[in-house]
Short mmCIF file of C-alpha atoms in Angstrom, two decimals:
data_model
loop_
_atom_site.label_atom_id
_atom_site.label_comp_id
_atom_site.label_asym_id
_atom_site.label_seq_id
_atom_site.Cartn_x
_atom_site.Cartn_y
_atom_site.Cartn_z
CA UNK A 1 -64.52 -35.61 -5.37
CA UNK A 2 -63.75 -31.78 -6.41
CA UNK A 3 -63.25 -30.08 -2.98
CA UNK A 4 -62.18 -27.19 -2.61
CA UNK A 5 -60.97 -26.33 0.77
CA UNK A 6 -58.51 -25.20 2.07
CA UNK A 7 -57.40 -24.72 6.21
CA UNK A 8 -55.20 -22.50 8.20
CA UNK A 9 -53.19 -22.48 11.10
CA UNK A 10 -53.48 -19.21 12.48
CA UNK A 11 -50.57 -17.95 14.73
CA UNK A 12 -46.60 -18.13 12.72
CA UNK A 13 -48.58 -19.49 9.90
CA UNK A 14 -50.75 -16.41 8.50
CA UNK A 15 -49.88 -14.04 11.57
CA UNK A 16 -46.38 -13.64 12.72
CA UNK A 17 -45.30 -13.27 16.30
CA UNK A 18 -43.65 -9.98 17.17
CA UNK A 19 -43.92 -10.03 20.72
CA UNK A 20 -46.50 -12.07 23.39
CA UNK A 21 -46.41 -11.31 26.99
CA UNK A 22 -49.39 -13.17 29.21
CA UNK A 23 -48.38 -11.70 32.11
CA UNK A 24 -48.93 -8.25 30.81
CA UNK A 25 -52.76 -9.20 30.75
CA UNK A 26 -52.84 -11.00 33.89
CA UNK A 27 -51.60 -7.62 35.44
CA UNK A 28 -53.92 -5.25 33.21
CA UNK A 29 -56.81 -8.10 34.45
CA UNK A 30 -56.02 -7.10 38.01
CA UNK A 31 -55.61 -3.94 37.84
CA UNK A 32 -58.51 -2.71 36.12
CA UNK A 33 -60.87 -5.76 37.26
CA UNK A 34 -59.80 -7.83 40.11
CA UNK A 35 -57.19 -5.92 42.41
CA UNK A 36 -55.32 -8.02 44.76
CA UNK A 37 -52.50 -9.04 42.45
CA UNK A 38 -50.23 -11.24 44.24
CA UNK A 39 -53.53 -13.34 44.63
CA UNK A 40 -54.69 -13.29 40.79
CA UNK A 41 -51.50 -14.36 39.70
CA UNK A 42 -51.52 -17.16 42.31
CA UNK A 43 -54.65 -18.13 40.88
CA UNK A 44 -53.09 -17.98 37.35
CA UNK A 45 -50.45 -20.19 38.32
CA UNK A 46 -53.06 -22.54 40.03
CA UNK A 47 -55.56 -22.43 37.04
CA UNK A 48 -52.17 -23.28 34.26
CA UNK A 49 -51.28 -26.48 36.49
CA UNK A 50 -54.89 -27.30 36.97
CA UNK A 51 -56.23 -27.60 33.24
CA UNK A 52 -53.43 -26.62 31.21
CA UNK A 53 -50.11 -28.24 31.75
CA UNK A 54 -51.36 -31.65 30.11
CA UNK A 55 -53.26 -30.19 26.81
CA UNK A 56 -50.66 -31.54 24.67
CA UNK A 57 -51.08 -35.37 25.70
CA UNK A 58 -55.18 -34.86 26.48
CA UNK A 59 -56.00 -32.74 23.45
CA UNK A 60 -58.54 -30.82 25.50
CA UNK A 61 -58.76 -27.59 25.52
CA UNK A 62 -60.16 -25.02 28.38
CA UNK A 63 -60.78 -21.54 26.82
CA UNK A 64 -60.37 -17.92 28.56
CA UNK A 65 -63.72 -17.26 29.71
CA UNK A 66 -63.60 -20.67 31.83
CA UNK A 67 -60.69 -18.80 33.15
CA UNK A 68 -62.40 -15.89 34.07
CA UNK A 69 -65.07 -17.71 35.93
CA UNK A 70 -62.50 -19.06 37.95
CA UNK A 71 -60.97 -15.98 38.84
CA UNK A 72 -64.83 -14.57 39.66
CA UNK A 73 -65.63 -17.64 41.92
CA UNK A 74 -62.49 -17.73 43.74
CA UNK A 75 -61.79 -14.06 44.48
CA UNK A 76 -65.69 -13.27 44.60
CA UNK A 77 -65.48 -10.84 42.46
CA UNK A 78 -68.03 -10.14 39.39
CA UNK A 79 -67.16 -8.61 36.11
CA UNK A 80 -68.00 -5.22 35.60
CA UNK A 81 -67.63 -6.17 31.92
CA UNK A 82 -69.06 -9.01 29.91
CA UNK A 83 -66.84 -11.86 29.27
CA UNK A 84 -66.49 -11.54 25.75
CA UNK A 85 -65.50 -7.64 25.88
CA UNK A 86 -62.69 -9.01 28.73
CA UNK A 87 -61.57 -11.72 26.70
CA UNK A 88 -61.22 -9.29 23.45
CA UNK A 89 -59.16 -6.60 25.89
CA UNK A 90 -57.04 -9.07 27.26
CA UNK A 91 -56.18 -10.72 24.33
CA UNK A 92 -55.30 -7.16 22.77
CA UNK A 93 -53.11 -6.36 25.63
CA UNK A 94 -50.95 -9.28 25.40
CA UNK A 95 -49.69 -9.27 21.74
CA UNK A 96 -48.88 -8.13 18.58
CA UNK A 97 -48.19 -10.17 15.23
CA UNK A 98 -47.66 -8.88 11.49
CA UNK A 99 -49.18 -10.68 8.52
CA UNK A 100 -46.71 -13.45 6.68
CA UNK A 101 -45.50 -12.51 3.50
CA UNK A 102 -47.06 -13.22 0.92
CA UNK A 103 -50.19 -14.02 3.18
CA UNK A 104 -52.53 -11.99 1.21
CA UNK A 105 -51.81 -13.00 -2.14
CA UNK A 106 -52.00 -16.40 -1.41
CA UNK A 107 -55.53 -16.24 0.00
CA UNK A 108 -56.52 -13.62 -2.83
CA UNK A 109 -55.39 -16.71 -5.15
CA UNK A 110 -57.38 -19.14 -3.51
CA UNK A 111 -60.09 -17.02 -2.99
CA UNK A 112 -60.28 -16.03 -6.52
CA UNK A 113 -60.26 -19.56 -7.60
CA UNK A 114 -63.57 -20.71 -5.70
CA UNK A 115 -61.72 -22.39 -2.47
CA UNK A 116 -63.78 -22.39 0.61
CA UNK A 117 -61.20 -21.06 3.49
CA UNK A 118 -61.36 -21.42 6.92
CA UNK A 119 -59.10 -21.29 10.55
CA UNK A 120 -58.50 -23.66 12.78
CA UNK A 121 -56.07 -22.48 15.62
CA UNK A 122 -55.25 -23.88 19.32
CA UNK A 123 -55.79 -20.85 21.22
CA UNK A 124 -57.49 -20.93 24.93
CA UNK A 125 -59.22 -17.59 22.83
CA UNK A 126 -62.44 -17.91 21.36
CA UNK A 127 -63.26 -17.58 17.60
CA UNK A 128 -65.43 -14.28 18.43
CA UNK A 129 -61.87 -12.81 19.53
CA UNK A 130 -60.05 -14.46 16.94
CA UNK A 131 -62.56 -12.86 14.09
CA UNK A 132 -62.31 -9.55 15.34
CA UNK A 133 -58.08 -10.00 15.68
CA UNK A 134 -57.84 -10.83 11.85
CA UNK A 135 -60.51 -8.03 10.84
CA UNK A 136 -58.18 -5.58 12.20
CA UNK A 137 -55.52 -7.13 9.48
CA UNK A 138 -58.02 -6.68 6.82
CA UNK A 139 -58.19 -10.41 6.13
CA UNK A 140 -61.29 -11.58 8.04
CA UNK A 141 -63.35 -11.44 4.12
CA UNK A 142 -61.65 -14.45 3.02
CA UNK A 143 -62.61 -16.98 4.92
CA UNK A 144 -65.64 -18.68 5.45
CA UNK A 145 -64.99 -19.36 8.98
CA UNK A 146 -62.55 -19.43 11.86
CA UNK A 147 -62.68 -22.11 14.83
CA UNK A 148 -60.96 -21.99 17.45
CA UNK A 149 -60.46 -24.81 20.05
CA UNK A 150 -61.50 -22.65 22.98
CA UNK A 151 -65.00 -23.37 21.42
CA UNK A 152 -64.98 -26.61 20.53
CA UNK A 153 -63.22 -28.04 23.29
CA UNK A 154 -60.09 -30.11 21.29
CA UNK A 155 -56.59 -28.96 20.23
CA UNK A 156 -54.76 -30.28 17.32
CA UNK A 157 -53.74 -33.01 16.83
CA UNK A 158 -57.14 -34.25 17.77
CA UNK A 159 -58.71 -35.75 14.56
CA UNK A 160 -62.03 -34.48 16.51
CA UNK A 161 -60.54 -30.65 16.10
CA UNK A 162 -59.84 -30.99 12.34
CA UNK A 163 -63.65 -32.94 11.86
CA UNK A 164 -65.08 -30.05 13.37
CA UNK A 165 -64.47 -27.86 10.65
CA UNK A 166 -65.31 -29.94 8.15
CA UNK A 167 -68.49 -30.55 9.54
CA UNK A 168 -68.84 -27.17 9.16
CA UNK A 169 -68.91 -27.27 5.33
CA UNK A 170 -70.63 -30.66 5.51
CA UNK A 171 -68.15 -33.04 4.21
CA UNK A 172 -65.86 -36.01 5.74
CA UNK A 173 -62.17 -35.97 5.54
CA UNK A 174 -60.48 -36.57 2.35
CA UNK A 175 -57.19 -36.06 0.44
CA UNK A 176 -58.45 -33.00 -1.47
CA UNK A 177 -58.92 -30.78 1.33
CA UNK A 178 -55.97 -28.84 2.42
CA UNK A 179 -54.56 -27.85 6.00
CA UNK A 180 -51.48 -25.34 6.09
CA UNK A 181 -49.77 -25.09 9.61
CA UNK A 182 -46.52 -24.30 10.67
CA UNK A 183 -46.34 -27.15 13.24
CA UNK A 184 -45.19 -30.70 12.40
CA UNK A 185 -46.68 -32.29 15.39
CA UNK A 186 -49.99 -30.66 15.43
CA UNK A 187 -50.42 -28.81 11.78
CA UNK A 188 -48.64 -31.41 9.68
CA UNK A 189 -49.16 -35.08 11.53
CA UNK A 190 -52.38 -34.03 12.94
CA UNK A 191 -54.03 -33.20 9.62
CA UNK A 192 -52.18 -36.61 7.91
CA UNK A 193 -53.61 -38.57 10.74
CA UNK A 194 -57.26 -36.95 10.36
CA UNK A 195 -57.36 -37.66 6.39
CA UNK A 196 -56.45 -34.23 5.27
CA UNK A 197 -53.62 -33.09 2.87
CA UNK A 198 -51.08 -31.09 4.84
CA UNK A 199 -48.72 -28.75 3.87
CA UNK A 200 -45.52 -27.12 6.52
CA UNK A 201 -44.80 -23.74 6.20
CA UNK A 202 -41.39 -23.55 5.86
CA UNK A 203 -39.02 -20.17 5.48
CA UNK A 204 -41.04 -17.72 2.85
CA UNK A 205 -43.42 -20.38 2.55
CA UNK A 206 -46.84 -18.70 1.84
CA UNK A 207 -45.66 -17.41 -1.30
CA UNK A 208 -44.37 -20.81 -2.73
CA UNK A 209 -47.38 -22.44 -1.68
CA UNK A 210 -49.40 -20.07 -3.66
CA UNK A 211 -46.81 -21.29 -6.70
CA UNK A 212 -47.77 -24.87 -5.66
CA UNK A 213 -51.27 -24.42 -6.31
CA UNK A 214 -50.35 -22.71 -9.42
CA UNK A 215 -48.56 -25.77 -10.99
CA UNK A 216 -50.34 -28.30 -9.85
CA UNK A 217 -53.88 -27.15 -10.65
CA UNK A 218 -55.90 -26.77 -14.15
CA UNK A 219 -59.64 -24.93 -13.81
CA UNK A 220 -61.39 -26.51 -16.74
CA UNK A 221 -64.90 -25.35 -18.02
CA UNK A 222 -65.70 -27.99 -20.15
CA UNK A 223 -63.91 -30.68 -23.04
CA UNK A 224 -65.70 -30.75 -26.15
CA UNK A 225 -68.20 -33.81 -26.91
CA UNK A 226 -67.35 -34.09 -30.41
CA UNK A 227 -64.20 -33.12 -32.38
CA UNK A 228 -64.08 -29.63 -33.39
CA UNK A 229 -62.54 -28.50 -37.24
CA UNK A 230 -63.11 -24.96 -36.69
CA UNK A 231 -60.56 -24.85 -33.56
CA UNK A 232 -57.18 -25.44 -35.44
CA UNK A 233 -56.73 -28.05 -38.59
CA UNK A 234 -57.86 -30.95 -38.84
CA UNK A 235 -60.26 -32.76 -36.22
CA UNK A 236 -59.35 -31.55 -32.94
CA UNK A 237 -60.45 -31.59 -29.07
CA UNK A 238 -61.13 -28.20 -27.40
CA UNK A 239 -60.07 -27.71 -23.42
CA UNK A 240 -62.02 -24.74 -22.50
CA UNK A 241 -60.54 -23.54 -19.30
CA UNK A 242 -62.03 -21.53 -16.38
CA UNK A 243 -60.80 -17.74 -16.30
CA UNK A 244 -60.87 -14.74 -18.56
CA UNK A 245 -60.51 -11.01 -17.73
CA UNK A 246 -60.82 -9.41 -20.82
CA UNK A 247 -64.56 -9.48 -21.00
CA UNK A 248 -64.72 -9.03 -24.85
CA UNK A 249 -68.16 -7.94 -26.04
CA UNK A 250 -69.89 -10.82 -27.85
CA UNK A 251 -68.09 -13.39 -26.69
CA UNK A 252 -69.00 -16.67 -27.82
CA UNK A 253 -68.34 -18.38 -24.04
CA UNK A 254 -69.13 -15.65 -21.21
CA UNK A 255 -69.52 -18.65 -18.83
CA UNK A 256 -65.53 -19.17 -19.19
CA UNK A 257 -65.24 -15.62 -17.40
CA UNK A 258 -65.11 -16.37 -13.75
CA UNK A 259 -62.48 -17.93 -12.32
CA UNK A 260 -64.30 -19.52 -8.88
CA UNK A 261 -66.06 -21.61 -11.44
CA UNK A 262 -65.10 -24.88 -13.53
CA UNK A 263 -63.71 -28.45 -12.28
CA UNK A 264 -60.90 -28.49 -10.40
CA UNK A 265 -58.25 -31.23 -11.79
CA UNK A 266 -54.91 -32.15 -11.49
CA UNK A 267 -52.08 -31.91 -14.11
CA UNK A 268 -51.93 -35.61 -14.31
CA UNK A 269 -55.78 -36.51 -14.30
CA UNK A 270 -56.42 -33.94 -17.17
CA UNK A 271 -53.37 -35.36 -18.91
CA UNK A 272 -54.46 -38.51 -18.26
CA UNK A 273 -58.43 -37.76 -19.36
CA UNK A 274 -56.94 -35.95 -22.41
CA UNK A 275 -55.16 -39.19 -23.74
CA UNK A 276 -57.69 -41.53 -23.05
CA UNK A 277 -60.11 -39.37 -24.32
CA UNK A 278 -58.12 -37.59 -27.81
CA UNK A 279 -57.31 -40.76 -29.92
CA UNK A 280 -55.59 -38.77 -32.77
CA UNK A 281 -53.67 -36.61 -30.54
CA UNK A 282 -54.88 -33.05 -31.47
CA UNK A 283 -55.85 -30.47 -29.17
CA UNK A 284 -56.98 -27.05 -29.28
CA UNK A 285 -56.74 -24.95 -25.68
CA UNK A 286 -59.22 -22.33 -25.76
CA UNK A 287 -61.12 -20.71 -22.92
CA UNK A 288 -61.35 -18.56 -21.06
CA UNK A 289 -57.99 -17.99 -21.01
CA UNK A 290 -55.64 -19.85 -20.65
CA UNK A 291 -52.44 -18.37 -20.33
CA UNK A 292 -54.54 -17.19 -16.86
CA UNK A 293 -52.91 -20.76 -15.82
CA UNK A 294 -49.74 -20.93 -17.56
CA UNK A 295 -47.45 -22.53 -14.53
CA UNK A 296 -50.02 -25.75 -14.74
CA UNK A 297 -50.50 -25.47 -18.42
CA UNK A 298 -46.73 -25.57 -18.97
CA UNK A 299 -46.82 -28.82 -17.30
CA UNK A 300 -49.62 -30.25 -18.89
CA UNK A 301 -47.82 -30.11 -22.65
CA UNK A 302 -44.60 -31.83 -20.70
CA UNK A 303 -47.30 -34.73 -19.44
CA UNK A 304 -48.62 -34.23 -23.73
CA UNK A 305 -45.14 -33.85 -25.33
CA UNK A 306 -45.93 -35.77 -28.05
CA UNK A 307 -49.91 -34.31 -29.32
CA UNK A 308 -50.64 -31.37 -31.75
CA UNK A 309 -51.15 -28.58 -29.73
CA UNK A 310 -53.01 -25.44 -31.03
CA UNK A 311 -53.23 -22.66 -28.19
CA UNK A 312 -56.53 -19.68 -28.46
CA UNK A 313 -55.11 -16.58 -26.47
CA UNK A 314 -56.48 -13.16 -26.50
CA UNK A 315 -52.77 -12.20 -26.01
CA UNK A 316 -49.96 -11.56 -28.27
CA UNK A 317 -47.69 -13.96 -29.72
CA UNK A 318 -45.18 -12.39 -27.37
CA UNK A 319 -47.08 -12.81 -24.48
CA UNK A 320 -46.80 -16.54 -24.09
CA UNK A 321 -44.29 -17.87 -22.31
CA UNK A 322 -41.24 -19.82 -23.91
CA UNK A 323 -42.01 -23.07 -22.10
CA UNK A 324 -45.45 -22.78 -23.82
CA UNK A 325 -44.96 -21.74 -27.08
CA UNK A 326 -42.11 -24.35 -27.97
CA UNK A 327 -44.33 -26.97 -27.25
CA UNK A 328 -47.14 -25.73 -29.58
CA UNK A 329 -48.04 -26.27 -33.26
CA UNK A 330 -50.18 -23.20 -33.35
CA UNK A 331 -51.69 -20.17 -31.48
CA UNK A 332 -54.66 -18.01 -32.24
CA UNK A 333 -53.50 -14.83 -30.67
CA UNK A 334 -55.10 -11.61 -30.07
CA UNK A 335 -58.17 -10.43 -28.44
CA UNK A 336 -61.73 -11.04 -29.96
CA UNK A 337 -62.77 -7.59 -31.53
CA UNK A 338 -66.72 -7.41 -32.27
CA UNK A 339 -66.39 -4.19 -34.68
CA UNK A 340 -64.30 -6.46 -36.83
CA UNK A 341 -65.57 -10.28 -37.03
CA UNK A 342 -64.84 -12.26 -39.87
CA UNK A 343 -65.79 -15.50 -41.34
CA UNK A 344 -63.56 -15.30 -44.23
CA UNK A 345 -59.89 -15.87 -42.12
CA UNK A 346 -59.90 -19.25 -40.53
CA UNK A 347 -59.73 -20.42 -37.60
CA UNK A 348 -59.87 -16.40 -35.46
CA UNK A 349 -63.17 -14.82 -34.79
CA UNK A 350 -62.32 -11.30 -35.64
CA UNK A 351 -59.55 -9.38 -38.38
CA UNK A 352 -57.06 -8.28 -35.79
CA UNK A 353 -56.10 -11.85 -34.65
CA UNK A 354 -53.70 -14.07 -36.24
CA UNK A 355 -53.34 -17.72 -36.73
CA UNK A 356 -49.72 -18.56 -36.62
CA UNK A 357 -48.24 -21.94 -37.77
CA UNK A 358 -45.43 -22.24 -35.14
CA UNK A 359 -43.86 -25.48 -36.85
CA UNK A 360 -43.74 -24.18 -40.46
CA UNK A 361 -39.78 -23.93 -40.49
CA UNK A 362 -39.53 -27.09 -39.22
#
């Protein structure tokens, strides 16, 4: 299975708490809706010990607007407002959160790499609010949807929260799908316990989980069929990973280009593939490129310490990192140039690159 999906907790996961004061929007409730304060917030109180105080040991949630209809049939008093517009200015009045560090980047990542996204929060606030909240931080365009347990009627930990979403995108739980949270009773056990993949935030966390994704990932386009003498010497296998942003005019493998595309493995089962696949040990990683994924590519030639490995970058020799380059035989380097091809140098496409023996003082 190659899914790619990835959850969220919402609040002190990608938004972080600066202040949250409910009783601020019971008061702005009765004020500009209700009157008769000392009575709403009895009915508050009432409401809370009614359908709220046991949500952690039930799972069930009640959401806002069920709220609101209590508040209308008890004081007999309607709306002036629909319940949606009520819900989105109470929810306004009553907080105020900043985006984690390193929020953005992370879901840019993830984004960039083809991952469906989505939100699952507990909130008593439905999704409609929720939506509009993380427009306003400019990062509703990443995900493909946002859930909130207001709508569907279960908090985490309930297995039946977490299935609702992936109903959603039409699959059944499984290792391979992701759920970040910052909560080790709902966010971490809960997803476990459903058949998800979870990952705590910890301190600074979105940032290294971005770097976890990095290193544990390869984006692969294709392995050659047959062996390949025009790729490095000898007969050798070609990885052509996903992901180029040089564009180069004529390129022999546009498809390589986006980075969404391509199978999603990790280092270990394309190590693993690799070895049972290359019985003379000789590789050729071409692209795409691939320095693009040089954190999981590092560790692939630790998991293939002992093969010939020829690298194709359209960078300089310069550009690749040490950990790469000392465990290469050769590297192809420089960008494809179409006002320049040659057939005449071997193994480069074009007069400007190079093919460097890395091993020849050895």
């Amino acid at each position: 299975m190659n899914d790619k999906i990835v959850l969220f907790d919402l609040f002190d996961t990608l938004l972080i708490k600066v202040w949250f004061d409910y009783d601020k929007a019971l008061n702005y409730l009765s004020d500009k809706y209700f009157g008769c304060k000392d009575e709403m917030l009895r009915l508050a109180k009432e409401y809370r010990e009614k359908y709220m105080l046991n949500r952690n040991e039930t799972h069930l949630e009640t959401s806002f607007c069920e709220q609101l209809k209590y508040y209308e049939n008890h004081l007999g008093i309607k709306l002036s407002k629909s319940y949606s517009e009520v819900e989105w200015e109470t929810f306004s009045i009553c907080r105020q959160e900043k985006i984690a560090d390193g929020a953005k980047e992370l879901l840019t990542y993830l984004k960039e790499h083809g991952y469906k996204l989505a939100v699952l929060s507990n909130s008593i606030f439905s999704s409609a609010t929720l939506k509009k909240y993380l427009d306003n931080f400019g990062l509703l365009s990443f995900f493909d949807d946002v859930i909130s347990s207001a709508d569907i009627g279960y908090r985490k930990p309930s297995p039946k929260a977490f299935n609702a979403v992936l109903e959603k995108f039409g699959i059944k739980a499984n290792r391979n799908v992701y759920f970040i949270g910052n909560k080790t009773d709902k966010d971490y056990d809960g997803a476990k316990a459903a058949g998800l993949t979870p990952i705590l935030v910890t301190d600074q966390p979105l940032l290294e989980i971005k770097n976890f994704f990095e290193r544990t990932y390869l984006y692969v386009n294709s392995i050659s069929t047959r062996e390949s003498l025009v790729d490095g010497p000898g007969l050798r296998t070609v990885i052509y990973f996903q992901g180029c942003k040089r564009a180069c005019t004529d390129c022999h493998n546009p498809s390589t280009w986006t980075l969404s595309e391509g199978k999603r493995y990790t280092v270990k089962e394309l190590a693993n593939i690799i070895r049972k696949k290359v019985t003379n040990k000789k590789i050729t990683l071409s692209g795409g490129e691939p320095l693009l994924q040089a954190s999981a590519i590092t560790n692939l030639l630790e998991e293939l310490a002992d093969f010939d490995i020829c690298l194709y970058t359209g960078g300089l020799l310069d550009d690749i990192p040490q950990a790469i380059k000392k465990r290469l035989h050769y590297a192809k380097v420089g960008a494809f140039d179409n006002t320049c091809k040659s057939t005449v140098k071997p193994f480069v496409g074009s007069k400007n690159q190079e093919f460097i023996n890395l091993r020849s003082e050895e």
